[in-house]
C-alpha positions as a Markdown table, in Angstrom:
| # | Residue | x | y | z |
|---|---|---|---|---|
| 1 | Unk | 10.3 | -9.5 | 51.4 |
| 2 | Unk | 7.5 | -9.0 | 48.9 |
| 3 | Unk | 8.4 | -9.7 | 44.9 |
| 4 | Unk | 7.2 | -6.6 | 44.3 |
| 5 | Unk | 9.8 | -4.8 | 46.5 |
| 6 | Unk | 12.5 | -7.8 | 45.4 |
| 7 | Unk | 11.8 | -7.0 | 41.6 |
| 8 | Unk | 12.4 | -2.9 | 42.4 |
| 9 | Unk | 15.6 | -3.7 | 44.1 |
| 10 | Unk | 17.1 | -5.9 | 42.4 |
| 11 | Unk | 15.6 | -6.6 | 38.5 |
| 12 | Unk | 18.0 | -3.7 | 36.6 |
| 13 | Unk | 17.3 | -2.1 | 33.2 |
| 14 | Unk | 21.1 | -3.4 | 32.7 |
| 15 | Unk | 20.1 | -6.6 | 33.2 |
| 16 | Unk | 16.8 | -7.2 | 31.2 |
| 17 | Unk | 19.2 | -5.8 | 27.9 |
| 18 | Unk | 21.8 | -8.4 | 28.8 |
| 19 | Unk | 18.9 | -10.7 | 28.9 |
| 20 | Unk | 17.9 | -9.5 | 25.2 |
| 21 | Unk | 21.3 | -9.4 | 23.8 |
| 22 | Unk | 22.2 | -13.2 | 25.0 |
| 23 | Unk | 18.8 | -14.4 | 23.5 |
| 24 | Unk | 19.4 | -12.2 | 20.4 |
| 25 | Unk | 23.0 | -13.6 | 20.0 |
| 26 | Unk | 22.5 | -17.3 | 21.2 |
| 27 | Unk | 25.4 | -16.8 | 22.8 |
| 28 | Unk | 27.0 | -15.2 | 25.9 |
| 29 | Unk | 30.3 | -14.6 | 24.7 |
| 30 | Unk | 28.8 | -13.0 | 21.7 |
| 31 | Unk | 26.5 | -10.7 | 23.8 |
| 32 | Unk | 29.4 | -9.8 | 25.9 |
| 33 | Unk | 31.3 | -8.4 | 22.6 |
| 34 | Unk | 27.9 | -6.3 | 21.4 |
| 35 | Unk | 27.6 | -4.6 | 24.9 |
| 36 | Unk | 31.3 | -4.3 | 25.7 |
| 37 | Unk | 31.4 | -6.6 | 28.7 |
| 38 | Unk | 33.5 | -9.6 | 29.7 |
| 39 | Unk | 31.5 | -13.0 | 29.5 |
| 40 | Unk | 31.6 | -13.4 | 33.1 |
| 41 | Unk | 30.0 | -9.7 | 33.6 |
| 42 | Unk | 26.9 | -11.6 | 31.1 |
| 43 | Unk | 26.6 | -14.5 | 33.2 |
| 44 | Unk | 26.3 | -12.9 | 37.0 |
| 45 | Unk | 23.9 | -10.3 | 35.2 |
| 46 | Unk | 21.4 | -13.1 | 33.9 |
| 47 | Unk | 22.4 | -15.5 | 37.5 |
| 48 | Unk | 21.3 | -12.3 | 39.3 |
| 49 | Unk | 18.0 | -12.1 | 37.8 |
| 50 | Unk | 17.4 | -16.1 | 38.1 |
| 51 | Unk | 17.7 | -16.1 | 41.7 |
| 52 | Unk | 15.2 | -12.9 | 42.2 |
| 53 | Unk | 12.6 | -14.6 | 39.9 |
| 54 | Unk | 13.2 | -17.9 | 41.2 |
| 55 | Unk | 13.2 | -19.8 | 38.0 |
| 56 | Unk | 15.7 | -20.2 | 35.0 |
| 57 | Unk | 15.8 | -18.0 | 32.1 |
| 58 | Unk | 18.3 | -20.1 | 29.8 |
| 59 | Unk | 19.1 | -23.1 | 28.6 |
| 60 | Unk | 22.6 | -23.7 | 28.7 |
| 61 | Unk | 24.9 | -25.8 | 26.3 |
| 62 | Unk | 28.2 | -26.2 | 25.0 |
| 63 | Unk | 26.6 | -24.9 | 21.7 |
| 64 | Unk | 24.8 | -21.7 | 23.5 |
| 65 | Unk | 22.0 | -20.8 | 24.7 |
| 66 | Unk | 18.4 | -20.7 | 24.3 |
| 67 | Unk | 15.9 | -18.9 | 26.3 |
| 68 | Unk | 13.3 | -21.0 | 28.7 |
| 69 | Unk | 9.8 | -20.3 | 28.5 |
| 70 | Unk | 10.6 | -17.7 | 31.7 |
| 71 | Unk | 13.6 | -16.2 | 29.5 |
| 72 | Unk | 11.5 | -15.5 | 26.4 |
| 73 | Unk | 8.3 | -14.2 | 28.5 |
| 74 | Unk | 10.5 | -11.5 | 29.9 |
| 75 | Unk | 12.6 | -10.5 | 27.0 |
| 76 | Unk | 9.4 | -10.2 | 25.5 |
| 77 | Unk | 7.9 | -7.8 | 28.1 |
| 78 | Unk | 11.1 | -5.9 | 28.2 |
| 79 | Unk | 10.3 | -4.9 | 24.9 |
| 80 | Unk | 7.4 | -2.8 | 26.0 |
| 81 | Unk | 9.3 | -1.7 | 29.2 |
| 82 | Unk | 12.2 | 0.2 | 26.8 |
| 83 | Unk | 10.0 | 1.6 | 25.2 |
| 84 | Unk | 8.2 | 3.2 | 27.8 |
| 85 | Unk | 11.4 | 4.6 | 29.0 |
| 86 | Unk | 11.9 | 6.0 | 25.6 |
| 87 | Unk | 9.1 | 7.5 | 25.4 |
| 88 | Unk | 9.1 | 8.9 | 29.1 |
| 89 | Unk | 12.2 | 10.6 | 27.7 |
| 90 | Unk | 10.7 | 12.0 | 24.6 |
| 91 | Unk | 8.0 | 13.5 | 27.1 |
| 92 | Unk | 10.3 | 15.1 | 29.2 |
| 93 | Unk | 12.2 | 16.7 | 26.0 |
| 94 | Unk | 8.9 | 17.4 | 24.5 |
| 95 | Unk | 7.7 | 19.2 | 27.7 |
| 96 | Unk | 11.3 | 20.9 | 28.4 |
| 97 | Unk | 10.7 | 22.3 | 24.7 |
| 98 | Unk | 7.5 | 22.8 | 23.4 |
| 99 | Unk | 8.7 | 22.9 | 19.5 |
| 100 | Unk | 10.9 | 19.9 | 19.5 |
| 101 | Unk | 9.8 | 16.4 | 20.1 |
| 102 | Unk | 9.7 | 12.8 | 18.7 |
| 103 | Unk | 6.5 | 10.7 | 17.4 |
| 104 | Unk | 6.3 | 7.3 | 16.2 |
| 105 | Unk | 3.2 | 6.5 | 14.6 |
| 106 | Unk | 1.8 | 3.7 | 12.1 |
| 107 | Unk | -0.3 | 3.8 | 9.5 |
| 108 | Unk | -1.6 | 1.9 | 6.1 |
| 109 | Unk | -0.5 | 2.1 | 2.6 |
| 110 | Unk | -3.4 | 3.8 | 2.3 |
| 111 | Unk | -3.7 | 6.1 | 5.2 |
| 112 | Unk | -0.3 | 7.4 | 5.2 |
| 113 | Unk | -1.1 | 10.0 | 2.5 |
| 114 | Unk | -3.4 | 11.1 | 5.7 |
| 115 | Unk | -0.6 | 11.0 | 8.4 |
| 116 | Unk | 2.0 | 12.5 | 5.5 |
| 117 | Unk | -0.4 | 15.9 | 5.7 |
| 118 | Unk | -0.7 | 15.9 | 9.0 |
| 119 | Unk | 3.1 | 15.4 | 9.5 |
| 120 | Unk | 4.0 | 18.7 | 7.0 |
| 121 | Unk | 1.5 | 20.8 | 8.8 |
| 122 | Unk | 3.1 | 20.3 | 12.1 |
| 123 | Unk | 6.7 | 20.3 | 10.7 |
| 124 | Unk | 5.7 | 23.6 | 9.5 |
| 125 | Unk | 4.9 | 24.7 | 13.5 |
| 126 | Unk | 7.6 | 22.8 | 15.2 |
| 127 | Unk | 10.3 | 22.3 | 12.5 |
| 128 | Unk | 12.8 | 20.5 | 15.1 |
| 129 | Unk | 9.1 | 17.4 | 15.8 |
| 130 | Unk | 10.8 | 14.0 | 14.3 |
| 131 | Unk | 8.7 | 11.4 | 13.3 |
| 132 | Unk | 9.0 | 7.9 | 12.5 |
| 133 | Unk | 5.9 | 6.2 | 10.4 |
| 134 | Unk | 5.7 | 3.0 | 10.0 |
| 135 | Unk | 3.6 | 1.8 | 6.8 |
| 136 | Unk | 2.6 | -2.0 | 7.2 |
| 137 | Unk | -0.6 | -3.4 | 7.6 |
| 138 | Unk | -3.0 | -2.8 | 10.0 |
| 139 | Unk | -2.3 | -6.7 | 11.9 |
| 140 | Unk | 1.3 | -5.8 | 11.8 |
| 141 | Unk | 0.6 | -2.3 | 13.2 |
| 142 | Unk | -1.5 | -3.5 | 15.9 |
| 143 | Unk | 1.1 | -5.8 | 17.3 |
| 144 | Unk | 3.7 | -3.0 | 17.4 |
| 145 | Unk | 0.8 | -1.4 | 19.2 |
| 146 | Unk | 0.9 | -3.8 | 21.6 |
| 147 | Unk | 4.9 | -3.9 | 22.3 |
| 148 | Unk | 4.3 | 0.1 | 22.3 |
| 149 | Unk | 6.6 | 0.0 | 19.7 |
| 150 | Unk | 4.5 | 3.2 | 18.0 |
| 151 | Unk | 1.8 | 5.1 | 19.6 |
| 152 | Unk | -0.8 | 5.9 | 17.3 |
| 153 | Unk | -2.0 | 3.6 | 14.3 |
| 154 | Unk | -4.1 | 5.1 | 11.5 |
| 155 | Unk | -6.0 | 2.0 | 9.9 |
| 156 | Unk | -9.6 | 1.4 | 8.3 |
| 157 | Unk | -11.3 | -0.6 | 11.4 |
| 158 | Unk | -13.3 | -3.9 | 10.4 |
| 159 | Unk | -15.6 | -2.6 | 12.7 |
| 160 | Unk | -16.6 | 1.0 | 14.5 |
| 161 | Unk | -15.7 | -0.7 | 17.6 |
| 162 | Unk | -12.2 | -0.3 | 19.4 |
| 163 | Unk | -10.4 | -3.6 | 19.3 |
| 164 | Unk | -9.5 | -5.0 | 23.0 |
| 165 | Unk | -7.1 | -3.0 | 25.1 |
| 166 | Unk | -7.4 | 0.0 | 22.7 |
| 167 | Unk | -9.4 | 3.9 | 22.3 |
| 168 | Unk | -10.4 | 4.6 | 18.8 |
| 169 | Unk | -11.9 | 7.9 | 17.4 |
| 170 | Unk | -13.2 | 7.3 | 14.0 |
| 171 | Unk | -11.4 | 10.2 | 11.9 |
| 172 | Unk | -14.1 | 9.4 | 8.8 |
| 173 | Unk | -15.7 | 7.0 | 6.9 |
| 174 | Unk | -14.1 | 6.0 | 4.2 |
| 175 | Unk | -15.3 | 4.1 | 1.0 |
| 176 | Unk | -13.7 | 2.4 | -2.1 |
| 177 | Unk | -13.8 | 3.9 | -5.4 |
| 178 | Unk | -13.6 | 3.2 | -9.1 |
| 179 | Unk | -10.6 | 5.4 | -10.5 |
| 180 | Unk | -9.0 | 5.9 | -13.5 |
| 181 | Unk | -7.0 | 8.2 | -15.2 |
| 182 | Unk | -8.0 | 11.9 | -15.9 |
| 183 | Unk | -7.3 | 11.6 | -19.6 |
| 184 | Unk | -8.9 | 8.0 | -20.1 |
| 185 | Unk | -11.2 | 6.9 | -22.1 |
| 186 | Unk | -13.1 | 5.7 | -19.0 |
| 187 | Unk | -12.9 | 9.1 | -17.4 |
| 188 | Unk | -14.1 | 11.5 | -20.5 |
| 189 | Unk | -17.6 | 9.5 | -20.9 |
| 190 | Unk | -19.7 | 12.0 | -19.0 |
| 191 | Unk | -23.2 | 9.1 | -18.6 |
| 192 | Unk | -23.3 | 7.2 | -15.4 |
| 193 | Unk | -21.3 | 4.1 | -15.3 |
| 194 | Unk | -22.0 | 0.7 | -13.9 |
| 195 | Unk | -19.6 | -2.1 | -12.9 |
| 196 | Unk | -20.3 | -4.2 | -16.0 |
| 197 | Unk | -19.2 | -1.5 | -18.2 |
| 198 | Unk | -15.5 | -1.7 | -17.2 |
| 199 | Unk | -15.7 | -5.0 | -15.8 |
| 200 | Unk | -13.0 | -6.0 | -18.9 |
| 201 | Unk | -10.8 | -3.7 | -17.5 |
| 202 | Unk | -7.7 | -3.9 | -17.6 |
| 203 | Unk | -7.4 | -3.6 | -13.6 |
| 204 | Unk | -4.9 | -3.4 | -11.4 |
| 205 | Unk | -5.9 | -4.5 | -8.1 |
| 206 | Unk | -4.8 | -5.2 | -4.6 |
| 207 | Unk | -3.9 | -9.1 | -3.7 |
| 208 | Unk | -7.4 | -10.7 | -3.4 |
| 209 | Unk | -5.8 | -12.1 | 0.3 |
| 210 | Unk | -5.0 | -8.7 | 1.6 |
| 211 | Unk | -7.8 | -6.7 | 3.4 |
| 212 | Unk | -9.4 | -4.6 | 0.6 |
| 213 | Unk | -9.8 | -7.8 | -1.3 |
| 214 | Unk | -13.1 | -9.2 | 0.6 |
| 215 | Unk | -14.5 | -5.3 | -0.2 |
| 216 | Unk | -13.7 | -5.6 | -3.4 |
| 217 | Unk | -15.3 | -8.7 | -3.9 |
| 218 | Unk | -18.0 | -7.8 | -2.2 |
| 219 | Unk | -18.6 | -4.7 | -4.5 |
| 220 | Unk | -18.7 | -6.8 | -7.7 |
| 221 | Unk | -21.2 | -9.7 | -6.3 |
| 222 | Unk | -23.4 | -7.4 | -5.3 |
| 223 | Unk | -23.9 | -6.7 | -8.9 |
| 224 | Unk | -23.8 | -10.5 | -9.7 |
| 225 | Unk | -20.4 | -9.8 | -11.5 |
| 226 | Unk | -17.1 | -11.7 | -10.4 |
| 227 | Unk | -13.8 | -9.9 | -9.6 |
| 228 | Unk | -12.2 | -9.5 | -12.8 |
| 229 | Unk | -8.9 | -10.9 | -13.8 |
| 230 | Unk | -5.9 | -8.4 | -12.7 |
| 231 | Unk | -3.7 | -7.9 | -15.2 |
| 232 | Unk | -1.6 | -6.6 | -12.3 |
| 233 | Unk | -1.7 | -7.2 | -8.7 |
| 234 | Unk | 0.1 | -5.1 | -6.2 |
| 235 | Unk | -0.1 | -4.5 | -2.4 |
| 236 | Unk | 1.7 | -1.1 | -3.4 |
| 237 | Unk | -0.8 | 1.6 | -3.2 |
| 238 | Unk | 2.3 | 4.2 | -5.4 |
| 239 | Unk | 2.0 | 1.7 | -8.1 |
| 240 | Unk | -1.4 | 1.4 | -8.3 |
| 241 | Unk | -1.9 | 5.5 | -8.6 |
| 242 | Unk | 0.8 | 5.2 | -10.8 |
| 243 | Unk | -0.5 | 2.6 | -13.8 |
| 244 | Unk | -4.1 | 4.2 | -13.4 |
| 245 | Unk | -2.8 | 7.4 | -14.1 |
| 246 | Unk | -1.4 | 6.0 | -17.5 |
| 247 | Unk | -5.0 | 5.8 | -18.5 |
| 248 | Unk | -4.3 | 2.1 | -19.3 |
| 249 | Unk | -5.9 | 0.7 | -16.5 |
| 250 | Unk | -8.3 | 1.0 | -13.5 |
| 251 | Unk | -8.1 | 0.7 | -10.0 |
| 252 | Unk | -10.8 | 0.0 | -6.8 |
| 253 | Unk | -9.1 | 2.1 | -3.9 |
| 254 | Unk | -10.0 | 3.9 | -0.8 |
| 255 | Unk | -11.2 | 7.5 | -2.3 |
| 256 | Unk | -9.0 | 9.4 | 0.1 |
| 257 | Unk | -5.9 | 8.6 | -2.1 |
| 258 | Unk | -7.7 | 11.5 | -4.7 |
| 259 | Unk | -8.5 | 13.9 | -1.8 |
| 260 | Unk | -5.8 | 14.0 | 0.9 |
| 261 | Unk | -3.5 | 15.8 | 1.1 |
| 262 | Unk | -5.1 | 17.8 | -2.4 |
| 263 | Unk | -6.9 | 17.0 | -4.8 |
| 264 | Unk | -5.4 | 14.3 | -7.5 |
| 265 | Unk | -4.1 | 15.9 | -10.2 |
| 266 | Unk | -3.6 | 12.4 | -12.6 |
| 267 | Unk | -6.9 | 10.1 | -11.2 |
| 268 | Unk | -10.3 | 10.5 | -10.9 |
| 269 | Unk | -13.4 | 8.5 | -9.3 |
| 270 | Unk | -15.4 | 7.2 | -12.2 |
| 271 | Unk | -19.5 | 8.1 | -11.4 |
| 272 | Unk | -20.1 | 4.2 | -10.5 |
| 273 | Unk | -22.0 | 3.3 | -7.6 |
| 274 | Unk | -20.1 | 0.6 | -5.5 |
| 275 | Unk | -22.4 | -0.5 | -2.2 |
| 276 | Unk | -21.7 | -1.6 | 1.3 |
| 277 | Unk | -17.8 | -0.8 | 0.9 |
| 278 | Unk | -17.3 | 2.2 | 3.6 |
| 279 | Unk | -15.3 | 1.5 | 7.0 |
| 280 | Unk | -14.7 | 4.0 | 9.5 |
| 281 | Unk | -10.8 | 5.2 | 9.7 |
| 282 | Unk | -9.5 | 5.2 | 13.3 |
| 283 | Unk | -7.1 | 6.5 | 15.3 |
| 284 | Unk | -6.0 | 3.9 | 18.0 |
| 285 | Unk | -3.7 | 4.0 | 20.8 |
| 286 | Unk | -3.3 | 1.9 | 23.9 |
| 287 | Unk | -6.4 | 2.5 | 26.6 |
| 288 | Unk | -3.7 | 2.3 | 29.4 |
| 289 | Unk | -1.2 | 4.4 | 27.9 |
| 290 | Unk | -1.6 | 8.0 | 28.1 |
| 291 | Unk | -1.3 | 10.5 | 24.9 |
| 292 | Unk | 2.4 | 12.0 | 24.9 |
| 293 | Unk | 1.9 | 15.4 | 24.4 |
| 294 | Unk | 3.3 | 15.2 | 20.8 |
| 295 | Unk | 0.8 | 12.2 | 20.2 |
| 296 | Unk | -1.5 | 15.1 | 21.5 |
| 297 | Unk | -0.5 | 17.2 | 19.3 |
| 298 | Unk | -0.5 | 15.2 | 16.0 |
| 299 | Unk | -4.5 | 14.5 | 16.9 |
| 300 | Unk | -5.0 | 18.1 | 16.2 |
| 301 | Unk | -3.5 | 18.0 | 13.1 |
| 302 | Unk | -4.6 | 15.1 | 11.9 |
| 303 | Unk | -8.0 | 16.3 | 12.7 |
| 304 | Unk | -7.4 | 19.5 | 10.7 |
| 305 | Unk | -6.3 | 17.4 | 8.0 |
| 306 | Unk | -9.8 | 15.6 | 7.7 |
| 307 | Unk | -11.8 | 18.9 | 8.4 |
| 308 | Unk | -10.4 | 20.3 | 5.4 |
| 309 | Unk | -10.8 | 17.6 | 2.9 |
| 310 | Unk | -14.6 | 17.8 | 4.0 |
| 311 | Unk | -14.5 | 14.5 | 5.8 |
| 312 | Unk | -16.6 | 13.5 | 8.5 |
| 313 | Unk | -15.1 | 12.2 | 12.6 |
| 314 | Unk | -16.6 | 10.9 | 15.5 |
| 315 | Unk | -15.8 | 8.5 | 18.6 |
| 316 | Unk | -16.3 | 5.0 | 18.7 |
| 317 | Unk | -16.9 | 2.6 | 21.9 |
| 318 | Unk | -14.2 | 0.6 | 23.4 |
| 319 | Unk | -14.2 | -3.0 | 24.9 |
């Protein structure tokens, strides 16, 4: 018989979450306890699946277990396979009910102010939509990507190119900004401004490691200046709005944080030219996973979202 028919018969959802569980745990006894089996249920689950795949998925010991290079390659994959399911589900609820739904989508510290607006206008039309958004960096969110853990990711792209495996449709451009506080000093001198003018600061800047920092950088040397110290450094994009708007300090951040979802009431960009620091912001999903239609949906808002704050969109080329 082929594996492919073998796999269909006999490889079971059931079995691929005992799997999981016994990894997780180290432990079949323990794994028996989380999913309310008896130990001998666990072992003829993960025996079951050995003899179908030919190979051993565990090491055993009087201490535990451990998965074998087999065991953790399909764990792993299971992942993805779960999630599918889940989201199969979600579709046929979504499609059942047109106003209800459930999205989980990623974005950036940054770009989440973006997704935030284009979450309240759709929870406005379909009150009953949930959404879970995940706010990490973009290498994080392209791995959850990956495991189809979330569908869509909203990230500044290093490139206007889709990464590998992915569809991207650049939203806008974005670039960095010099901002301040309404009310500071920095903000009520009407002349034009140049780096060295506030290069003393004090600043509060992202961590130089992070991926803003090489932009940052890259803005000052143009100017032959050097980053200046940070009196505070903080991958939190809050607490960055936050001390600027003091008036006690300023900030280099993407401009969108002062236009989306409104206009900033607190910050301001300061009139200093900063060069070659605009990246396209994408909207990337899986190239062999197909749009849910509340992943559909969300597109359209989001795409409302940027029409409104005046920004421009177009489609990039995949690989």
């Amino acid at each position: 018989m082929p594996l492919d028919d073998r796999l269909g018969r006999r490889i079971k959802l059931h079995n691929l979450r005992v799997l999981r569980e016994t990894i997780a745990t180290g432990s079949m006894a323990k794994a028996a306890r989380r999913l309310a089996m008896t130990q001998p249920a666990v072992s003829y689950a993960i025996k079951e699946m050995e003899q179908v795949l030919g190979v051993a998925l565990l090491h055993r010991s009087p201490q535990g277990v451990s998965p074998t290079v087999f065991g953790e390659s399909l764990a792993e994959r299971s992942i993805a396979i779960f999630n599918e399911l889940r989201q199969g589900i979600d579709d046929i609820a979504f499609l059942a009910d047109p106003t209800a739904g459930e999205l989980r989508i990623g974005a950036t510290p940054p770009m989440s102010a973006v997704a935030g607006a284009a979450i309240d206008r759709l929870i406005r039309r379909h009150p009953r939509m949930v959404f879970d958004l995940i706010v990490e960096p973009t290498e994080i969110l392209m791995i959850e990507l990956q495991r189809r853990g979330i569908e869509l990711v909203i990230s500044r792209m290093a490139e206007p190119i889709a990464p590998k495996g992915t569809m991207a449709e650049i939203l806008f451009h974005d670039r960095l900004a010099v901002i301040a506080g309404r009310r500071s000093r920095w903000a009520r001198k009407r002349q034009r401004l140049q780096l060295g003018d506030v290069v003393a600061g004090p600043w509060v800047l992202p961590p130089p490691e992070g991926f803003l920092g090489p932009m940052i950088r890259a803005a000052f040397e143009s100017q032959g200046l050097g980053v200046p110290r940070a009196s505070v450094t903080t991958a939190s994009t809050y607490t960055l709005a936050s001390l600027a708007a003091l008036g006690s300090f300023l900030t280099i951040h993407p401009e969108t944080m002062l236009r989306v979802p409104t206009e900033h009431p607190l910050l301001t960009a300061l009139p200093i030219a900063l060069s070659g620091v605009t990246n396209p912001i994408g909207l990337i999903r899986l190239k062999d996973r197909t749009p849910s239609p509340a992943a559909g949906l969300f597109a359209q808002e989001l795409r409302a979202v940027v029409k409104a704050a005046g920004l421009g969109r177009g489609r990039v080329p995949t690989r």
